[in-house]
Amino acid sequence: MSFPTVRLRRLRYSPAVRKLVRETVLSPDRFILPLFVRSGQNIRNPIAAMPGHFQLSVDELVKEAKECVSLGIGGIILFGIPDTKDAGGSEAMNENSIIAQAVRAVKDSLGDKLLVLTDVCFCEYTDHGHCGVVGKTPDGRIDVDNDKTLQNLVRQTLIHARAGADIVAPSGMMDGMIHALRTGLDDAGFSHLPVMSYAAKYASAFYGPFREAAGSAPQFGDRRSYQMDFSASAAQAVREVSLDLEEGADIVMVKPALAYLDIIRMVRDRFEGVPTAAYNVSGEFSMVKAAAERGWIDEKAVVLESLTAITRAGASIILTYWAKDAARWLR
Ligand code: PBG
């Protein structure tokens, strides 16, 4: 059957009809807001490349978290900015790290009203800015030592767990990372604690503004020996996700989101029933902000269209710097 019997415009003729046949709907309880936390009191240091976002002291972070609850946002993910950095990133393994303080404060004040996720990685804590222990390989290259880094990631994770994190989210793209964390958590009595893996994380220029926000830009080289190559076969993302699931990941993430909608869709189709998250990253945020500030695009319309696209591609959870604005717009 075809035209004139079939007319697809019939299902678009009024707002109510369009609403009836909609399938992709956004819901703030599946948004996660990334937040940056540092030491001090009453501090809200603006992040120049990310208008509306700040490095927050713990007291200010708690205020922000309360606002998230009132907007119906599902969770926050915390990134720590330590006072001191060193080669090993020892501040990340301090029982009273900035993240431990932040998690305790938010949990004390809000309990189960808001999920507190923690990013597990070393790039914010090392003076060289790489995501783990840097050393010389037998063939003379300087690179992140995978297996030594795993041990440190477990220490960092246990600190987050003991502080009361609801979900831990390792983002370092080390091999065997999920297995190491799962085993470490289970041995320490945290077998109930879910792991959200940054499973398919690409070496992306879209992380630029984040590295200013978190002070985590690599001081030499880049992250291409651990994060994925965007020109590699898309099937490699499937392998990454599949291995993480075998190692015990509960939620898998694709990152960035908008330039990788094909990967989100592929993961969704291949791993039915696995919650799939997508990280709408800093560069994706800043580009839209910059264009909106110039009046070149309509921020609200572009953001809701983008978040819908990420959802339609198959993400059930979205990490986004627009979580609060989008929650307001959706009211
Ligand atoms: C690593 C980490 C990064 C982001 C989240 N976790 C930076 C990186 O890999 O260099 C980027 C997030 C964003 O750009 O919004 N801890």
Short mmCIF file of C-alpha atoms and ligand atoms in Angstrom, two decimals:
data_model
loop_
_atom_site.label_atom_id
_atom_site.label_comp_id
_atom_site.label_asym_id
_atom_site.label_seq_id
_atom_site.Cartn_x
_atom_site.Cartn_y
_atom_site.Cartn_z
CA MET A 1 0.00 0.00 0.00
CA SER A 2 1.19 3.46 -0.78
CA PHE A 3 0.11 6.99 -1.55
CA PRO A 4 -2.64 8.21 -1.68
CA THR A 5 -3.95 5.55 0.76
CA VAL A 6 -0.91 5.93 2.96
CA ARG A 7 -0.08 9.39 4.25
CA LEU A 8 2.50 9.53 7.01
CA ARG A 9 1.62 13.15 7.69
CA ARG A 10 -1.61 11.89 9.34
CA LEU A 11 0.40 10.96 12.41
CA ARG A 12 1.92 14.43 12.54
CA TYR A 13 -1.12 16.60 12.02
CA SER A 14 -1.50 17.86 15.59
CA PRO A 15 0.69 18.13 18.71
CA ALA A 16 -1.51 15.61 20.54
CA VAL A 17 -1.23 13.02 17.77
CA ARG A 18 2.53 13.51 17.55
CA LYS A 19 2.77 13.02 21.29
CA LEU A 20 0.71 9.82 21.16
CA VAL A 21 3.05 8.12 18.71
CA ARG A 22 6.28 9.22 20.34
CA GLU A 23 8.59 6.48 21.57
CA THR A 24 11.76 8.27 22.60
CA VAL A 25 11.11 10.25 25.73
CA LEU A 26 13.66 11.79 28.03
CA SER A 27 13.49 11.30 31.73
CA PRO A 28 15.70 13.20 34.25
CA ASP A 29 15.97 10.18 36.53
CA ARG A 30 18.27 8.69 33.91
CA PHE A 31 20.50 11.75 33.73
CA ILE A 32 23.77 11.88 35.61
CA LEU A 33 25.40 15.25 36.23
CA PRO A 34 29.23 15.35 36.29
CA LEU A 35 30.59 17.56 39.09
CA PHE A 36 34.12 18.69 39.97
CA VAL A 37 35.13 18.86 43.60
CA ARG A 38 38.11 20.48 45.30
CA SER A 39 39.18 21.46 48.81
CA GLY A 40 38.14 24.64 50.64
CA GLN A 41 34.91 26.32 51.65
CA ASN A 42 32.43 28.47 49.76
CA ILE A 43 34.33 27.90 46.55
CA ARG A 44 32.71 27.99 43.13
CA ASN A 45 35.55 28.49 40.64
CA PRO A 46 34.04 28.96 37.20
CA ILE A 47 35.39 26.70 34.47
CA ALA A 48 36.05 29.09 31.59
CA ALA A 49 35.42 26.64 28.76
CA MET A 50 32.24 25.26 30.36
CA PRO A 51 29.88 28.13 31.20
CA GLY A 52 27.64 27.31 34.16
CA HIS A 53 30.06 24.72 35.57
CA PHE A 54 32.41 25.13 38.51
CA GLN A 55 35.07 23.52 40.60
CA LEU A 56 33.16 23.22 43.87
CA SER A 57 34.22 22.89 47.47
CA VAL A 58 32.43 20.12 49.35
CA ASP A 59 29.89 22.47 51.01
CA GLU A 60 28.94 23.91 47.61
CA LEU A 61 28.81 20.43 46.13
CA VAL A 62 26.22 19.44 48.71
CA LYS A 63 24.06 22.41 47.67
CA GLU A 64 24.37 21.37 44.05
CA ALA A 65 23.42 17.80 44.94
CA LYS A 66 20.31 19.00 46.75
CA GLU A 67 19.28 20.95 43.68
CA CYS A 68 19.69 17.78 41.61
CA VAL A 69 17.30 15.97 43.95
CA SER A 70 14.72 18.73 43.65
CA LEU A 71 14.97 18.50 39.85
CA GLY A 72 14.48 14.73 39.86
CA ILE A 73 17.94 13.95 38.48
CA GLY A 74 19.04 10.35 38.97
CA GLY A 75 22.62 10.84 40.04
CA ILE A 76 25.88 12.75 40.03
CA ILE A 77 29.34 11.57 39.07
CA LEU A 78 32.23 13.09 40.98
CA PHE A 79 35.67 14.08 39.69
CA GLY A 80 38.27 15.07 42.27
CA ILE A 81 40.79 17.88 42.02
CA PRO A 82 43.46 17.18 44.65
CA ASP A 83 45.60 19.88 46.30
CA THR A 84 48.78 18.06 45.37
CA LYS A 85 49.77 15.77 42.54
CA ASP A 86 52.69 13.37 42.28
CA ALA A 87 53.96 10.71 39.91
CA GLY A 88 51.95 7.93 41.53
CA GLY A 89 48.77 9.93 42.15
CA SER A 90 48.96 9.13 45.86
CA GLU A 91 46.15 11.55 46.79
CA ALA A 92 43.69 9.26 45.01
CA MET A 93 44.64 6.50 47.45
CA ASN A 94 44.33 8.65 50.57
CA GLU A 95 41.53 7.42 52.84
CA ASN A 96 40.49 11.06 53.25
CA SER A 97 40.82 12.01 49.58
CA ILE A 98 38.72 14.86 48.26
CA ILE A 99 36.36 12.31 46.71
CA ALA A 100 36.01 10.41 50.00
CA GLN A 101 35.11 13.67 51.75
CA ALA A 102 32.67 14.61 49.02
CA VAL A 103 30.91 11.25 48.92
CA ARG A 104 30.50 11.18 52.71
CA ALA A 105 29.11 14.72 52.76
CA VAL A 106 26.56 14.12 50.01
CA LYS A 107 25.49 10.76 51.41
CA ASP A 108 25.18 12.18 54.95
CA SER A 109 22.96 14.94 53.69
CA LEU A 110 20.88 13.14 51.05
CA GLY A 111 21.03 9.41 51.76
CA ASP A 112 19.26 7.42 49.06
CA LYS A 113 17.66 10.40 47.36
CA LEU A 114 20.50 10.73 44.87
CA LEU A 115 22.93 8.21 43.40
CA VAL A 116 26.54 9.16 43.92
CA LEU A 117 28.87 7.72 41.31
CA THR A 118 32.62 8.17 41.40
CA ASP A 119 34.96 8.32 38.46
CA VAL A 120 37.85 5.96 39.14
CA CYS A 121 40.99 7.14 37.35
CA PHE A 122 44.39 8.67 38.05
CA CYS A 123 44.72 11.46 35.49
CA GLU A 124 43.55 14.15 37.91
CA TYR A 125 46.00 12.95 40.59
CA THR A 126 49.25 12.37 38.72
CA ASP A 127 51.67 15.23 37.99
CA HIS A 128 52.19 13.87 34.46
CA GLY A 129 48.44 13.72 33.84
CA HIS A 130 48.34 10.12 32.62
CA CYS A 131 45.72 7.68 33.86
CA GLY A 132 48.05 5.43 35.85
CA VAL A 133 51.61 4.51 36.75
CA VAL A 134 54.02 5.62 34.06
CA GLY A 135 57.15 3.60 33.42
CA LYS A 136 59.60 2.46 30.79
CA THR A 137 58.61 -0.56 28.73
CA PRO A 138 61.21 -3.27 27.98
CA ASP A 139 61.53 -1.84 24.47
CA GLY A 140 62.25 1.63 25.83
CA ARG A 141 58.92 3.42 25.40
CA ILE A 142 57.41 5.55 28.16
CA ASP A 143 53.89 4.30 28.77
CA VAL A 144 51.27 3.58 31.41
CA ASP A 145 52.05 0.27 33.12
CA ASN A 146 48.80 -1.62 32.88
CA ASP A 147 49.17 -4.12 35.70
CA LYS A 148 50.72 -1.76 38.27
CA THR A 149 47.92 0.67 37.52
CA LEU A 150 45.33 -2.02 38.22
CA GLN A 151 46.58 -2.38 41.79
CA ASN A 152 46.27 1.36 42.39
CA LEU A 153 42.83 1.49 40.80
CA VAL A 154 41.66 -1.14 43.28
CA ARG A 155 42.98 0.97 46.20
CA GLN A 156 41.23 4.06 44.86
CA THR A 157 38.01 2.12 44.33
CA LEU A 158 37.96 0.73 47.86
CA ILE A 159 38.29 4.25 49.26
CA HIS A 160 35.25 5.32 47.23
CA ALA A 161 33.36 2.23 48.34
CA ARG A 162 34.13 2.74 52.02
CA ALA A 163 33.11 6.41 51.75
CA GLY A 164 29.70 5.25 50.54
CA ALA A 165 29.69 5.58 46.74
CA ASP A 166 26.63 3.95 45.16
CA ILE A 167 28.32 3.00 41.88
CA VAL A 168 31.97 3.13 40.86
CA ALA A 169 32.89 4.09 37.31
CA PRO A 170 36.42 3.26 36.15
CA SER A 171 37.44 5.35 33.15
CA GLY A 172 41.10 4.47 32.65
CA MET A 173 40.76 1.93 29.81
CA MET A 174 43.28 -0.48 31.33
CA ASP A 175 43.02 -4.13 30.28
CA GLY A 176 41.60 -6.33 33.01
CA MET A 177 40.36 -3.27 34.89
CA ILE A 178 36.87 -4.55 35.59
CA HIS A 179 38.10 -7.94 36.77
CA ALA A 180 40.57 -6.27 39.15
CA LEU A 181 37.93 -3.94 40.60
CA ARG A 182 35.27 -6.63 40.87
CA THR A 183 37.62 -8.98 42.69
CA GLY A 184 38.90 -6.21 44.96
CA LEU A 185 35.39 -5.09 45.83
CA ASP A 186 34.14 -8.63 46.43
CA ASP A 187 37.10 -9.48 48.68
CA ALA A 188 36.43 -6.36 50.75
CA GLY A 189 32.75 -7.18 51.24
CA PHE A 190 31.34 -4.91 48.51
CA SER A 191 29.92 -7.61 46.27
CA HIS A 192 26.67 -5.64 46.03
CA LEU A 193 28.32 -2.51 44.60
CA PRO A 194 27.74 -2.04 40.85
CA VAL A 195 30.51 -1.15 38.43
CA MET A 196 29.74 1.13 35.51
CA SER A 197 32.55 0.64 33.05
CA TYR A 198 33.69 3.29 30.61
CA ALA A 199 33.86 0.29 28.29
CA ALA A 200 34.18 1.89 24.86
CA LYS A 201 36.05 5.10 25.53
CA TYR A 202 37.74 6.72 22.59
CA ALA A 203 40.88 8.87 22.55
CA SER A 204 38.91 11.98 21.68
CA ALA A 205 39.59 15.67 21.15
CA PHE A 206 36.13 16.27 22.58
CA TYR A 207 37.57 15.93 26.11
CA GLY A 208 39.47 19.23 25.80
CA PRO A 209 37.34 21.41 28.12
CA PHE A 210 37.17 18.66 30.77
CA ARG A 211 40.93 18.60 31.02
CA GLU A 212 40.86 22.30 31.88
CA ALA A 213 38.07 21.67 34.39
CA ALA A 214 39.87 18.80 36.09
CA GLY A 215 43.44 19.96 35.47
CA SER A 216 44.16 16.57 33.95
CA ALA A 217 45.77 17.23 30.56
CA PRO A 218 48.68 14.85 29.90
CA GLN A 219 51.99 16.70 30.33
CA PHE A 220 53.59 14.65 27.56
CA GLY A 221 52.23 12.42 24.84
CA ASP A 222 48.58 11.49 24.66
CA ARG A 223 46.21 8.73 25.74
CA ARG A 224 46.21 6.76 22.50
CA SER A 225 47.99 3.73 23.90
CA TYR A 226 45.06 3.05 26.24
CA GLN A 227 41.93 4.84 24.96
CA MET A 228 40.42 3.53 21.73
CA ASP A 229 41.38 4.65 18.24
CA PHE A 230 38.31 6.14 16.57
CA SER A 231 39.41 4.82 13.20
CA ALA A 232 39.58 1.24 14.44
CA SER A 233 36.90 -1.24 13.47
CA ALA A 234 33.63 -0.57 15.27
CA ALA A 235 33.71 -4.25 16.19
CA GLN A 236 36.55 -3.43 18.57
CA ALA A 237 34.05 -1.54 20.72
CA VAL A 238 31.98 -4.70 20.84
CA ARG A 239 35.03 -6.64 22.04
CA GLU A 240 35.75 -4.06 24.73
CA VAL A 241 32.18 -4.20 26.00
CA SER A 242 32.01 -7.96 25.79
CA LEU A 243 35.22 -8.39 27.82
CA ASP A 244 34.04 -5.91 30.45
CA LEU A 245 30.78 -7.82 30.81
CA GLU A 246 32.66 -11.10 31.19
CA GLU A 247 34.77 -9.42 33.87
CA GLY A 248 31.63 -8.39 35.75
CA ALA A 249 30.64 -4.90 34.55
CA ASP A 250 27.02 -4.10 35.41
CA ILE A 251 26.57 -1.03 33.23
CA VAL A 252 28.61 -0.25 30.13
CA MET A 253 29.33 3.16 28.73
CA VAL A 254 30.13 4.57 25.33
CA LYS A 255 32.05 7.83 25.29
CA PRO A 256 31.80 10.39 23.71
CA ALA A 257 28.14 10.21 22.69
CA LEU A 258 27.22 12.35 19.70
CA ALA A 259 30.04 11.40 17.35
CA TYR A 260 29.60 7.74 18.40
CA LEU A 261 25.87 7.13 18.05
CA ASP A 262 26.65 4.16 15.79
CA ILE A 263 28.65 2.56 18.60
CA ILE A 264 25.85 3.15 21.12
CA ARG A 265 23.37 1.48 18.75
CA MET A 266 25.70 -1.44 18.11
CA VAL A 267 26.28 -2.05 21.82
CA ARG A 268 22.56 -1.81 22.48
CA ASP A 269 21.74 -4.37 19.78
CA ARG A 270 24.51 -6.80 20.69
CA PHE A 271 24.02 -6.82 24.44
CA GLU A 272 20.30 -6.80 25.02
CA GLY A 273 19.30 -6.22 28.60
CA VAL A 274 22.58 -4.57 29.57
CA PRO A 275 22.07 -0.98 30.76
CA THR A 276 24.00 1.19 28.34
CA ALA A 277 25.20 4.63 29.32
CA ALA A 278 26.52 7.37 27.06
CA TYR A 279 28.71 10.30 28.10
CA ASN A 280 27.75 13.54 26.38
CA VAL A 281 31.22 14.98 26.96
CA SER A 282 32.66 18.41 27.69
CA GLY A 283 33.56 19.32 24.10
CA GLU A 284 30.05 18.46 22.96
CA PHE A 285 28.77 20.76 25.69
CA SER A 286 31.12 23.67 25.04
CA MET A 287 30.50 23.76 21.29
CA VAL A 288 26.78 24.19 21.76
CA LYS A 289 27.28 26.75 24.54
CA ALA A 290 29.62 28.82 22.40
CA ALA A 291 27.25 28.84 19.43
CA ALA A 292 24.28 29.62 21.67
CA GLU A 293 26.12 32.53 23.31
CA ARG A 294 26.59 34.02 19.85
CA GLY A 295 22.93 33.54 19.07
CA TRP A 296 23.74 31.13 16.28
CA ILE A 297 21.62 28.27 17.60
CA ASP A 298 18.78 27.76 20.05
CA GLU A 299 20.43 25.99 23.02
CA LYS A 300 17.32 24.41 24.50
CA ALA A 301 16.11 23.02 21.18
CA VAL A 302 19.54 21.71 20.19
CA VAL A 303 20.15 20.08 23.56
CA LEU A 304 16.79 18.33 23.76
CA GLU A 305 17.22 17.11 20.19
CA SER A 306 20.74 15.82 20.98
CA LEU A 307 19.72 14.08 24.21
CA THR A 308 16.81 12.49 22.37
CA ALA A 309 19.18 11.28 19.64
CA ILE A 310 21.48 9.71 22.23
CA THR A 311 18.47 7.98 23.81
CA ARG A 312 17.10 6.86 20.43
CA ALA A 313 20.52 5.41 19.57
CA GLY A 314 20.08 3.14 22.56
CA ALA A 315 21.50 4.80 25.67
CA SER A 316 19.32 4.29 28.71
CA ILE A 317 21.53 6.46 30.94
CA ILE A 318 23.06 9.78 29.89
CA LEU A 319 25.91 11.57 31.62
CA THR A 320 25.46 15.19 30.65
CA TYR A 321 26.49 18.67 31.76
CA TRP A 322 22.96 19.74 30.81
CA ALA A 323 21.28 17.46 33.36
CA LYS A 324 19.88 20.36 35.41
CA ASP A 325 18.82 22.54 32.48
CA ALA A 326 17.29 19.61 30.63
CA ALA A 327 15.38 18.53 33.75
CA ARG A 328 13.95 22.07 33.98
CA TRP A 329 13.08 22.21 30.29
CA LEU A 330 11.31 18.87 30.48
CA ARG A 331 9.00 19.98 33.30
C1 PBG B 1 39.27 10.40 32.87
C2 PBG B 1 38.08 11.06 32.28
C3 PBG B 1 38.06 12.00 31.24
C4 PBG B 1 36.71 12.35 31.05
C5 PBG B 1 35.97 11.62 31.96
N1 PBG B 1 36.83 10.80 32.69
C6 PBG B 1 39.15 12.67 30.53
C7 PBG B 1 40.09 11.93 29.69
O1 PBG B 1 39.96 10.74 29.42
O2 PBG B 1 41.05 12.59 29.29
C8 PBG B 1 36.22 13.32 30.02
C9 PBG B 1 34.83 13.81 30.21
C10 PBG B 1 34.47 14.98 29.39
O3 PBG B 1 35.18 15.40 28.44
O4 PBG B 1 33.41 15.54 29.67
N2 PBG B 1 39.28 10.52 34.27
#
